[in-house]
Tab-separated table of C-alpha atoms in Angstrom:
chain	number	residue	atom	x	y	z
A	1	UNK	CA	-16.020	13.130	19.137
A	2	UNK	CA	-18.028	10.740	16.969
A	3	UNK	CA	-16.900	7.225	18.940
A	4	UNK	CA	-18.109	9.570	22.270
A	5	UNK	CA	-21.341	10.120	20.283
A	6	UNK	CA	-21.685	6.661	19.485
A	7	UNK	CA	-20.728	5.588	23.065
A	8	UNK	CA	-23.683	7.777	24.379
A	9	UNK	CA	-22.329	11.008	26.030
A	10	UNK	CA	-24.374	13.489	28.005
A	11	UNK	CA	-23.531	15.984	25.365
A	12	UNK	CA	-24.786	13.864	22.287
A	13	UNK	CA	-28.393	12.173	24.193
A	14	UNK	CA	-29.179	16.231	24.465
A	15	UNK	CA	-28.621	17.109	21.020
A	16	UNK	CA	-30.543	14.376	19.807
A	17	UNK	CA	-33.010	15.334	22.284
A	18	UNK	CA	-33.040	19.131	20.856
A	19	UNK	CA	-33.235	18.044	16.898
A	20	UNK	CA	-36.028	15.558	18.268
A	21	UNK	CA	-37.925	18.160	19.700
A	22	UNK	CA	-37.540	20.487	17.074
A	23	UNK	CA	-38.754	18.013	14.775
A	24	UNK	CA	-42.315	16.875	16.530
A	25	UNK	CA	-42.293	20.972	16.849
A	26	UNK	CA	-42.355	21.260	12.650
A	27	UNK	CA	-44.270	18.544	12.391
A	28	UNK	CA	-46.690	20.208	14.805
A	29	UNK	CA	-46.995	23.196	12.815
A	30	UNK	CA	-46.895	21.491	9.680
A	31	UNK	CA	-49.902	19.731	10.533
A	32	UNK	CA	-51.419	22.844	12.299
A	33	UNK	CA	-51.183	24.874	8.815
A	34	UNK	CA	-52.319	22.329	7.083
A	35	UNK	CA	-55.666	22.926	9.131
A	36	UNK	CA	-56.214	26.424	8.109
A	37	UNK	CA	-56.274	25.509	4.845
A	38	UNK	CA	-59.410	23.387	5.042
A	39	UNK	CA	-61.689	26.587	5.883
A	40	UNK	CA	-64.620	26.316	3.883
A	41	UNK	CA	-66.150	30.166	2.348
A	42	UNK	CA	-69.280	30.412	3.660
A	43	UNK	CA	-71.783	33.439	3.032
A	44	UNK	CA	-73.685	35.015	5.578
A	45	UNK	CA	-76.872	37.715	5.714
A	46	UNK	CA	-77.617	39.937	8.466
A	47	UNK	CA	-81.212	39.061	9.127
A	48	UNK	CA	-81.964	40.688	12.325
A	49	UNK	CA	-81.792	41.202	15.635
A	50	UNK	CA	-82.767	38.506	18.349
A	51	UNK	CA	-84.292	38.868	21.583
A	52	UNK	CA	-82.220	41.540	23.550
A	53	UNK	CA	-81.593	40.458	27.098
A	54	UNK	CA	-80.560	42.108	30.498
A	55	UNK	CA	-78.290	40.019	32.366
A	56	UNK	CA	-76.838	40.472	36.270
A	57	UNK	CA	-72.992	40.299	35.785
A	58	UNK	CA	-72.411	40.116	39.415
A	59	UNK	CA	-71.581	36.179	39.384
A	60	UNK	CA	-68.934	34.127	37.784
A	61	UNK	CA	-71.182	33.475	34.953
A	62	UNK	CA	-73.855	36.452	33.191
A	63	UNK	CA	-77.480	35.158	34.456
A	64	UNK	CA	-80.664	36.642	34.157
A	65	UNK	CA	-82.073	38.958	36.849
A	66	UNK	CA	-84.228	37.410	39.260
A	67	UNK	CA	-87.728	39.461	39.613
A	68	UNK	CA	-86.415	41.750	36.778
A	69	UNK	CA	-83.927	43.629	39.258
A	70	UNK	CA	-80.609	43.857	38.581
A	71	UNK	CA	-77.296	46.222	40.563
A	72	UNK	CA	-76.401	49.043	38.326
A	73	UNK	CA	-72.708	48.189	38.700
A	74	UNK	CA	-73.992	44.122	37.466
A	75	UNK	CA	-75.629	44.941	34.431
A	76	UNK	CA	-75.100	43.622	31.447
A	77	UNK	CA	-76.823	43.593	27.919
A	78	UNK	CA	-77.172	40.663	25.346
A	79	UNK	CA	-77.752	41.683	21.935
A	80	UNK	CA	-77.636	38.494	19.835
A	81	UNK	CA	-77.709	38.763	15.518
A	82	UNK	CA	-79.914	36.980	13.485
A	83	UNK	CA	-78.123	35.208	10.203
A	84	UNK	CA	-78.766	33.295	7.091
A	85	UNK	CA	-76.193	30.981	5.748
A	86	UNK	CA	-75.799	30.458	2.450
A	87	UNK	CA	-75.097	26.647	2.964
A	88	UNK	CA	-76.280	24.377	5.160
A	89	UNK	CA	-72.731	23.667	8.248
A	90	UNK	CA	-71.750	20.086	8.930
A	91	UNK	CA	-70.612	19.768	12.083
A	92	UNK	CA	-66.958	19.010	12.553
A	93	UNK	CA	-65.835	21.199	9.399
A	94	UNK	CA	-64.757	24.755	9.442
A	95	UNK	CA	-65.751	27.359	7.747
A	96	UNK	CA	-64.660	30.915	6.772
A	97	UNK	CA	-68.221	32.736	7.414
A	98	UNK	CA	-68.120	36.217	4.701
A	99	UNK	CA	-70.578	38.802	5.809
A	100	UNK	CA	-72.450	39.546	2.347
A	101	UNK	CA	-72.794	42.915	3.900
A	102	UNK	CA	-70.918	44.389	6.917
A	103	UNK	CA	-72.233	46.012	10.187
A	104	UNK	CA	-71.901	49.858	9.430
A	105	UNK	CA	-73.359	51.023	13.398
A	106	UNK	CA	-74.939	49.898	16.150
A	107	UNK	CA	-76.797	52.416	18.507
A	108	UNK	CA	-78.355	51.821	22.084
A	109	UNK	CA	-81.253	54.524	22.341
A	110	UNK	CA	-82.239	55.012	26.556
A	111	UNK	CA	-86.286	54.963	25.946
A	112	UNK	CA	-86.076	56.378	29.192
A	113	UNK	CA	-83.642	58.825	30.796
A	114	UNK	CA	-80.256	56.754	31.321
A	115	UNK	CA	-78.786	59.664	33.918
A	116	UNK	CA	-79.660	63.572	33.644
A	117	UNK	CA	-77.043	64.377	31.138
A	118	UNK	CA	-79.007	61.651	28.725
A	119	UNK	CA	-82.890	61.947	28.694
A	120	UNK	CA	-84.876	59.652	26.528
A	121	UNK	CA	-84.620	58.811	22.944
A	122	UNK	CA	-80.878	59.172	23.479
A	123	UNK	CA	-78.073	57.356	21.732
A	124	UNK	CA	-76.376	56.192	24.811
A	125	UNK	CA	-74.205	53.416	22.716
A	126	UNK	CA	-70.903	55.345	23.950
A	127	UNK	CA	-71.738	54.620	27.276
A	128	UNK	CA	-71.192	51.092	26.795
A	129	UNK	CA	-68.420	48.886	25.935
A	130	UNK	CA	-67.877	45.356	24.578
A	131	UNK	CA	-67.778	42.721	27.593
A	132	UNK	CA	-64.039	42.442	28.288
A	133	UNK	CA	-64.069	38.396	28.680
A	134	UNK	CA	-64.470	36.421	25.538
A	135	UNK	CA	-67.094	34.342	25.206
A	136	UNK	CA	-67.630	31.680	22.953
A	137	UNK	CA	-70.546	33.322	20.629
A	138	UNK	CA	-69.346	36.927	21.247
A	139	UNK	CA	-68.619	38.800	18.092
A	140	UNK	CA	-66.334	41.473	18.812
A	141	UNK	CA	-64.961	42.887	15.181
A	142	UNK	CA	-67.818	43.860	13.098
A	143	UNK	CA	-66.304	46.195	10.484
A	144	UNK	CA	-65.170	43.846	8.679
A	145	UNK	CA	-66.162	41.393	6.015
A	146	UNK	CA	-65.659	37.829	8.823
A	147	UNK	CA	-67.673	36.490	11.359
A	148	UNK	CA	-66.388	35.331	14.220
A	149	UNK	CA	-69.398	35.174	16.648
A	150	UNK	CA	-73.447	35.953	16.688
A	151	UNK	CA	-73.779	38.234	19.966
A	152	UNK	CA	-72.459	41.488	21.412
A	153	UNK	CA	-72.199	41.814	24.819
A	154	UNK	CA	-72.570	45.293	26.470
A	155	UNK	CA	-71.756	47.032	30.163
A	156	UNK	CA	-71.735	50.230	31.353
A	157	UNK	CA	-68.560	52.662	31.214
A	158	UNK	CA	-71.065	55.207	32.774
A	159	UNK	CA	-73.606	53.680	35.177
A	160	UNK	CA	-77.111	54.674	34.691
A	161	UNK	CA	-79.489	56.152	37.493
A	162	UNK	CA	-80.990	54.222	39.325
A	163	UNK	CA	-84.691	53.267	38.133
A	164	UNK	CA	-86.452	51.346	35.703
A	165	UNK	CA	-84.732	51.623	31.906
A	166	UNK	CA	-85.807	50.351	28.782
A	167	UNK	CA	-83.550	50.333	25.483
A	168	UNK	CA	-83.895	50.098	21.826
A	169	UNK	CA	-80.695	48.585	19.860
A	170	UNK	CA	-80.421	49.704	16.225
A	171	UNK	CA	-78.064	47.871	13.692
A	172	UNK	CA	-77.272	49.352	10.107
A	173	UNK	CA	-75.414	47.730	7.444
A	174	UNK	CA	-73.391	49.486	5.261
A	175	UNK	CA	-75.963	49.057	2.691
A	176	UNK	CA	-78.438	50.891	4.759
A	177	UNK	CA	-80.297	48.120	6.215
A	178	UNK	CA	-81.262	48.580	9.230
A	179	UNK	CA	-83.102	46.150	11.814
A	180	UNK	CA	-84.418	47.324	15.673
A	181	UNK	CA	-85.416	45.504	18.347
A	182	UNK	CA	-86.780	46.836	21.803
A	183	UNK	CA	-86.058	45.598	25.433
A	184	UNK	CA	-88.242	44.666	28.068
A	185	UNK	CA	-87.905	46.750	31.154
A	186	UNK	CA	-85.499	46.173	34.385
A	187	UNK	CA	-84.846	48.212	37.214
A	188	UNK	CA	-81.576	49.147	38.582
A	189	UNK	CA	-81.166	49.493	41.708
């Protein structure tokens, strides 16, 4: 067995071949690992709420309407967060980003009627759901105590009448805080 080993058999070049790959696979890992454990802890404060976008999903990428018109089954809703790190990032390093205080609810008030079962000044947040493609900034999880991303996006689960809507999106911290920012208007046709 060993003088076939030595003489090169089929059997032998594909165990070495096998223990090779499985060590560049350890190695891999091993060096993977090693990565995670260079995170840098890095507080950050809720400061607000940016500007609050409509967007026309009907394209391979989200783009704003054009004349402030967008399909009802297209629309989409930006609502990027407004932090304060406690450091200053260098580019290149990773960080662990700690919310000091975590994202207790977010509401989306219709200022106008959304349908007839939801006149104005109504929480309409439920009628909405997270954008089901990640994208790079979109924060997803906010019950917890990490950041992963700076902006929800929103679509409808229940499509809104057609006509012109305007929304208010509320965000409280667990704390209490609590931060608002209005839309502009766009009409759904």
């Amino acid at each position: 067995e060993i003088l076939r080993c030595l003489v090169g058999s089929e059997m032998c070049i594909r165990d070495r071949l096998s223990v090779l790959l499985a060590l560049l696979f350890l190695l891999c890992t091993a060096m993977c690992c090693e990565e995670f454990e260079e995170y840098i802890p890095c507080q950050v404060t809720l400061t607000g709420i940016g500007k609050v976008e409509h967007l026309d999903n009907a394209g391979s990428v989200p783009v704003a309407p054009v004349g402030g018109v967008v399909s009802r089954q297209a629309y989409m809703l930006r609502i990027p967060l407004d932090f304060e790190y406690e450091k200053e990032t260098v580019e290149g390093t990773y960080y662990e980003y700690i919310l000091t205080d975590t994202i207790a609810n977010i509401q989306i008030i219709s200022l106008t009627a959304y349908d007839e079962s939801h006149p104005a000044g109504t929480d309409v947040n439920e009628l909405f759901m997270d954008y089901p493609l990640r994208q790079e900034d979109q924060l997803t999880d906010y019950k917890y105590g990490y950041m992963y991303g700076t902006v929800f996006y929103k679509i409808p689960r229940t499509l809104p009448q057609a006509g012109v809507h305007r929304f208010k999106v509320v965000v409280t911290t667990r704390k209490g805080e609590e931060f608002t920012k209005e839309t502009d208007e766009i009409t759904m046709q």
